[in-house]
PDB file of C-alpha atoms in Angstrom:
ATOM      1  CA  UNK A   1       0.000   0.000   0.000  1.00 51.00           C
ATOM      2  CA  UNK A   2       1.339   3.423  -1.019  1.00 56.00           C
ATOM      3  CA  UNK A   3       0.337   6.609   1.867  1.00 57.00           C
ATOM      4  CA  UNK A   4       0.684   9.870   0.258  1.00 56.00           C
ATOM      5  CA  UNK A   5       0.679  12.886   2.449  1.00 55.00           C
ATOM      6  CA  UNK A   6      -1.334  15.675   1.025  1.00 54.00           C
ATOM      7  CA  UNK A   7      -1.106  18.742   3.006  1.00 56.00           C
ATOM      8  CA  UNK A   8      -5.102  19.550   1.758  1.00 61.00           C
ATOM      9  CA  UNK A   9      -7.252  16.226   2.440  1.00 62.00           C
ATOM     10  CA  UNK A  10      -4.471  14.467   5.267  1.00 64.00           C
ATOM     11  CA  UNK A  11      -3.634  10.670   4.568  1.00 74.00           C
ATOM     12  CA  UNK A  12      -4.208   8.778   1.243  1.00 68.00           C
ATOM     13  CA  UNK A  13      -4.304   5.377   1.134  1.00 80.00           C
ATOM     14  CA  UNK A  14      -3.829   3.674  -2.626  1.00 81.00           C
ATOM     15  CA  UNK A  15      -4.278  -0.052  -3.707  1.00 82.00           C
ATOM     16  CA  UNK A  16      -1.026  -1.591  -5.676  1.00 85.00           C
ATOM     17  CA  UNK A  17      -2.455  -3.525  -7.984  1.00 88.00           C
ATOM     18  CA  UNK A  18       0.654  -4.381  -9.702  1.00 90.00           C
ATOM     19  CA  UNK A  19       1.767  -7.393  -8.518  1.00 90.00           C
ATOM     20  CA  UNK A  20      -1.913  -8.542  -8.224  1.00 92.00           C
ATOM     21  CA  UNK A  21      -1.879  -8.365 -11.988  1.00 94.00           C
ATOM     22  CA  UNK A  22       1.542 -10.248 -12.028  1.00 94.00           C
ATOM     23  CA  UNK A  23       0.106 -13.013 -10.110  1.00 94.00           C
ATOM     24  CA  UNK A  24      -2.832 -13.746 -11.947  1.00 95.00           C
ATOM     25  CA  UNK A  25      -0.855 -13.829 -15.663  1.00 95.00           C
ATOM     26  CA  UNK A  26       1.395 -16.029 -14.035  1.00 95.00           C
ATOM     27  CA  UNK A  27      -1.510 -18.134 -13.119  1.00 94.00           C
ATOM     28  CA  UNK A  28      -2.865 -17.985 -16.138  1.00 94.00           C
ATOM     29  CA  UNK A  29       0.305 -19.230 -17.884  1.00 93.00           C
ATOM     30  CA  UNK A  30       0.641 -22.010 -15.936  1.00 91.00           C
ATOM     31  CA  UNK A  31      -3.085 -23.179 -16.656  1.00 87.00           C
ATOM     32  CA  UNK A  32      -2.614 -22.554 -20.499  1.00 86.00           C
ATOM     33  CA  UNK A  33       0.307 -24.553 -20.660  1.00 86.00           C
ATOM     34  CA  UNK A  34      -0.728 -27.440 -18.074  1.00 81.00           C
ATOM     35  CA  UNK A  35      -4.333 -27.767 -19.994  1.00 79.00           C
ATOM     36  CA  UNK A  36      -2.865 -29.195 -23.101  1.00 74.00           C
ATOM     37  CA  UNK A  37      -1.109 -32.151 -20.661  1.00 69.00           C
ATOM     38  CA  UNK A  38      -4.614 -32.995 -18.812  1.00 63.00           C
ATOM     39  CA  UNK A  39      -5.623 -37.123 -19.640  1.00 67.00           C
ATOM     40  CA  UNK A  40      -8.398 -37.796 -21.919  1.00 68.00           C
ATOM     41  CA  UNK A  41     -11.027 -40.022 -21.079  1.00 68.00           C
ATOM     42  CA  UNK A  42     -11.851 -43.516 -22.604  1.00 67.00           C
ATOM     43  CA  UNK A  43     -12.584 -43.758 -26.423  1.00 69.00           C
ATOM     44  CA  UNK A  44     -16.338 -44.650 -27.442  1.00 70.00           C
ATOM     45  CA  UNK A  45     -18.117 -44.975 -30.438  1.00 72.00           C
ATOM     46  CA  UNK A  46     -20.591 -43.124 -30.609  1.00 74.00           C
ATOM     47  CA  UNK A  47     -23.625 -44.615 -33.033  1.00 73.00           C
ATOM     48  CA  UNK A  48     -24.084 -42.750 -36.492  1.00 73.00           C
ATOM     49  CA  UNK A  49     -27.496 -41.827 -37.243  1.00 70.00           C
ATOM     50  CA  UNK A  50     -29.572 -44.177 -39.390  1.00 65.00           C
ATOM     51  CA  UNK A  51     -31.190 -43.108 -42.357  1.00 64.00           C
ATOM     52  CA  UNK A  52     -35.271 -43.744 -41.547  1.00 59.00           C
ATOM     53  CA  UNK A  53     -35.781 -44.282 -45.600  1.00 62.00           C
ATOM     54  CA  UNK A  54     -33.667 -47.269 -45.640  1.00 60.00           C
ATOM     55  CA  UNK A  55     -34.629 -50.549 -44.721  1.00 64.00           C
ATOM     56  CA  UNK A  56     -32.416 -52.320 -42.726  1.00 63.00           C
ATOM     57  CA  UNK A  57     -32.627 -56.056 -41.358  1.00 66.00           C
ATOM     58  CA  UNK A  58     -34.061 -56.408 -37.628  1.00 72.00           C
ATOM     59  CA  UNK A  59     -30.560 -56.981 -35.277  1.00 75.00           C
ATOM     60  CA  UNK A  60     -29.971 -60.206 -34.825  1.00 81.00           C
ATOM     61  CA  UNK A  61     -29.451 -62.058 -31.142  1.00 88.00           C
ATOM     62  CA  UNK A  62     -26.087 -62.654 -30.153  1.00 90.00           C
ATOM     63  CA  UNK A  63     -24.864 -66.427 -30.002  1.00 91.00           C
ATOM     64  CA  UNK A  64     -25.712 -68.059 -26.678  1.00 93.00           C
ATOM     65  CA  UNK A  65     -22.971 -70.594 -25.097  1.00 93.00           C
ATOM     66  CA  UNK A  66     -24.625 -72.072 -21.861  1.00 93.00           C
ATOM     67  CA  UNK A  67     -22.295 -73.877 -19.451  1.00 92.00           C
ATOM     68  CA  UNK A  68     -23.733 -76.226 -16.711  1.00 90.00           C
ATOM     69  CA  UNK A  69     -22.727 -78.139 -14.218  1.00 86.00           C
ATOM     70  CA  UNK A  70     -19.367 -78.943 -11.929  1.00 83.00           C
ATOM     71  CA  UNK A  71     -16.192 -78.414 -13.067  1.00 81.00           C
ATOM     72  CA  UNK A  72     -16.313 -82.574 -13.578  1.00 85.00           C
ATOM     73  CA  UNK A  73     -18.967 -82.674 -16.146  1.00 89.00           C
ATOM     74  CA  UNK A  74     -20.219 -79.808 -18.060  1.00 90.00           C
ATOM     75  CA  UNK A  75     -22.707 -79.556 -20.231  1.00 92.00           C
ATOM     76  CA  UNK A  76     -22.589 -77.645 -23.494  1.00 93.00           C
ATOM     77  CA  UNK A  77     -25.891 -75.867 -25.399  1.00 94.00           C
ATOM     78  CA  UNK A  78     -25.474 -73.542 -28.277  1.00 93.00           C
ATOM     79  CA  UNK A  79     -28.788 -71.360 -28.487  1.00 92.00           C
ATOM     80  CA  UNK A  80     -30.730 -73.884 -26.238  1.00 90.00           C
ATOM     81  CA  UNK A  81     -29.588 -77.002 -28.527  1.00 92.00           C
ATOM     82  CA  UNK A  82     -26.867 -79.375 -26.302  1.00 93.00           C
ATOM     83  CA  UNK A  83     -23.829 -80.217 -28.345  1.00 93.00           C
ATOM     84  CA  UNK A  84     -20.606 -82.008 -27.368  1.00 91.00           C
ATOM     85  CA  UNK A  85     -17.184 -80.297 -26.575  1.00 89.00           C
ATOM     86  CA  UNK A  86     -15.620 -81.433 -29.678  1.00 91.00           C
ATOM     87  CA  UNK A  87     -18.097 -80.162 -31.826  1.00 92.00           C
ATOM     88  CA  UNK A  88     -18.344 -76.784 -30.572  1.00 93.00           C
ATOM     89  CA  UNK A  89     -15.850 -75.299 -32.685  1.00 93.00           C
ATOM     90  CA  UNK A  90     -17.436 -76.241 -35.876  1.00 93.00           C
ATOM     91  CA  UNK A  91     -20.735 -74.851 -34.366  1.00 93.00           C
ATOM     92  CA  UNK A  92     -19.393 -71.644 -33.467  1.00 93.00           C
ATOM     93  CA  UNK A  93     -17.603 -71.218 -36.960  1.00 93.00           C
ATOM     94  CA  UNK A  94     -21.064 -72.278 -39.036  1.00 93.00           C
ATOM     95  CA  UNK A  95     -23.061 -69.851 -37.131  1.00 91.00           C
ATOM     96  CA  UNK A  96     -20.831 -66.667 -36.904  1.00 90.00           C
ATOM     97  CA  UNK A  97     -20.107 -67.103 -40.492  1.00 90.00           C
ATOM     98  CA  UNK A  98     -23.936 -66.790 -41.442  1.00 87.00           C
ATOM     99  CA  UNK A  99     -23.758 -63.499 -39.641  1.00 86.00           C
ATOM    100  CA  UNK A 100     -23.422 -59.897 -40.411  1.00 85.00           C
ATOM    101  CA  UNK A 101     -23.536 -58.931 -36.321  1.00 87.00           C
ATOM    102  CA  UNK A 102     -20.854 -61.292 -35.053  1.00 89.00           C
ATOM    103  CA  UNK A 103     -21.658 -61.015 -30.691  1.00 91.00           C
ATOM    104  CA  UNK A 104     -21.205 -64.146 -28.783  1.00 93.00           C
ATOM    105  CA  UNK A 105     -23.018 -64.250 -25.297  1.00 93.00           C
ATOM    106  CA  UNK A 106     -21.754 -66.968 -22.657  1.00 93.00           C
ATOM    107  CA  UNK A 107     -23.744 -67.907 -19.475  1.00 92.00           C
ATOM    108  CA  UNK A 108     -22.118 -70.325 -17.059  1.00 90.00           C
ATOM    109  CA  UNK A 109     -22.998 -71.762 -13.841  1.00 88.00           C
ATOM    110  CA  UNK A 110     -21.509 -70.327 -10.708  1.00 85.00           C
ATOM    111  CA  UNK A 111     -20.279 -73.743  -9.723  1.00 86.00           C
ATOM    112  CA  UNK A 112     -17.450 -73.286 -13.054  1.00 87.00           C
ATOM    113  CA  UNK A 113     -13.882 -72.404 -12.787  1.00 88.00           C
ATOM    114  CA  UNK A 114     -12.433 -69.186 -14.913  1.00 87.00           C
ATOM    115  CA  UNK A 115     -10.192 -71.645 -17.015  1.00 89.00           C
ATOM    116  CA  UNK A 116     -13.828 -73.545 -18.653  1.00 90.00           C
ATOM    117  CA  UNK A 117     -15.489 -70.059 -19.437  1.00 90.00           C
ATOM    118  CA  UNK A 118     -11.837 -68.417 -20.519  1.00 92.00           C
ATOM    119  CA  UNK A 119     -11.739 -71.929 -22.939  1.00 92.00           C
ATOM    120  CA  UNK A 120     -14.951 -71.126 -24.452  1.00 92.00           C
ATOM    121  CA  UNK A 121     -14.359 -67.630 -24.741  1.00 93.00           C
ATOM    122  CA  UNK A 122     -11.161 -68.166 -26.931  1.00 94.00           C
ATOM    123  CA  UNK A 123     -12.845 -70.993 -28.819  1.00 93.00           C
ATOM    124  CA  UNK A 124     -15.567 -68.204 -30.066  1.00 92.00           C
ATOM    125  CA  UNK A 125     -12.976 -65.475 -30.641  1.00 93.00           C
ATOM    126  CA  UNK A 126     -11.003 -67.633 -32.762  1.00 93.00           C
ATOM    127  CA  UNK A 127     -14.468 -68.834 -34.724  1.00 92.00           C
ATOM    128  CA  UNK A 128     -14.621 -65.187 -35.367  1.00 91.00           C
ATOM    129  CA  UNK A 129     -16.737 -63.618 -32.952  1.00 91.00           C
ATOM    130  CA  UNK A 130     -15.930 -60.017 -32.806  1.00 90.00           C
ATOM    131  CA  UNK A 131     -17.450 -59.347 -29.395  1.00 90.00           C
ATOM    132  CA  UNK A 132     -18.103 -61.719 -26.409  1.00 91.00           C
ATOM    133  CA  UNK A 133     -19.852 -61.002 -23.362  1.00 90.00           C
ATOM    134  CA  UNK A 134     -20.480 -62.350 -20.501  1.00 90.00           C
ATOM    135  CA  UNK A 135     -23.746 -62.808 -18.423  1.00 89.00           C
ATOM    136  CA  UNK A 136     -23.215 -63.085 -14.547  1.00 80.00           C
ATOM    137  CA  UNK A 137     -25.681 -64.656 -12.513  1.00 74.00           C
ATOM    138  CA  UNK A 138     -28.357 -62.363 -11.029  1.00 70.00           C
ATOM    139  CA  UNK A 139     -28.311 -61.513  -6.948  1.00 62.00           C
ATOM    140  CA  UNK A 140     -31.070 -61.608  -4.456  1.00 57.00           C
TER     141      UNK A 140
END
């Protein structure tokens, strides 16, 4: 604070602004240059919009893999219908060939180890599903 005597009004008290002015273009360098360095969220996709005119097929469901039982004996269904381990493969490859919307869906029992569902999950992505997710059991 600056005090100027005046010999007419007495004391005269002035603001320095100055460095108050300094300060804040400081600041406001530093937030210019750290903005550019802030992390950017996740990528999405974000859906494009659909022309109403065209007709387009209805989506079709995802594959279903079911897994039941104990880790001793498990049973296999593809879309409801049972099928064998060894023939799984051959399943998986008929059906996501047919499609346009390649999604695989597994459901396994609670009772099941990682390493069975991880197994099936690999078996789809290499019979060329492009996305596979998982359905967890539902809680009461």
């Amino acid at each position: 604070m600056a005090f100027s005597t005046n010999s007419t009004s007495g004391l005269s008290s002035d603001i320095n602004v100055t460095p108050l002015i300094d300060v804040l273009l400081v600041l406001l360098i530093i937030f210019m240059v750290v903005l550019p360095l802030a992390p950017r969220g996740l990528d999405t996709t974000i859906p494009s919009a659909s022309n109403p005119t065209a007709s387009t097929p209805p989506p079709q469901r995802p594959v279903l893999v079911q897994l039941d039982g104990d880790p001793a004996h498990v049973a296999y269904r593809i879309d409801g219908v049972p099928i064998g381990p060894e023939a799984i493969d051959a399943r998986l490859r008929d059906l996501m060939a047919a499609r346009a919307d390649r999604q695989m869906l597994v459901q396994a029992d609670a009772s099941l180890d990682f390493g069975t569902v991880s197994n099936i999950v690999d078996r789809g992505r290499a019979a060329g599903a492009d996305t596979v997710g998982l359905i967890t059991p539902t809680t009461r």
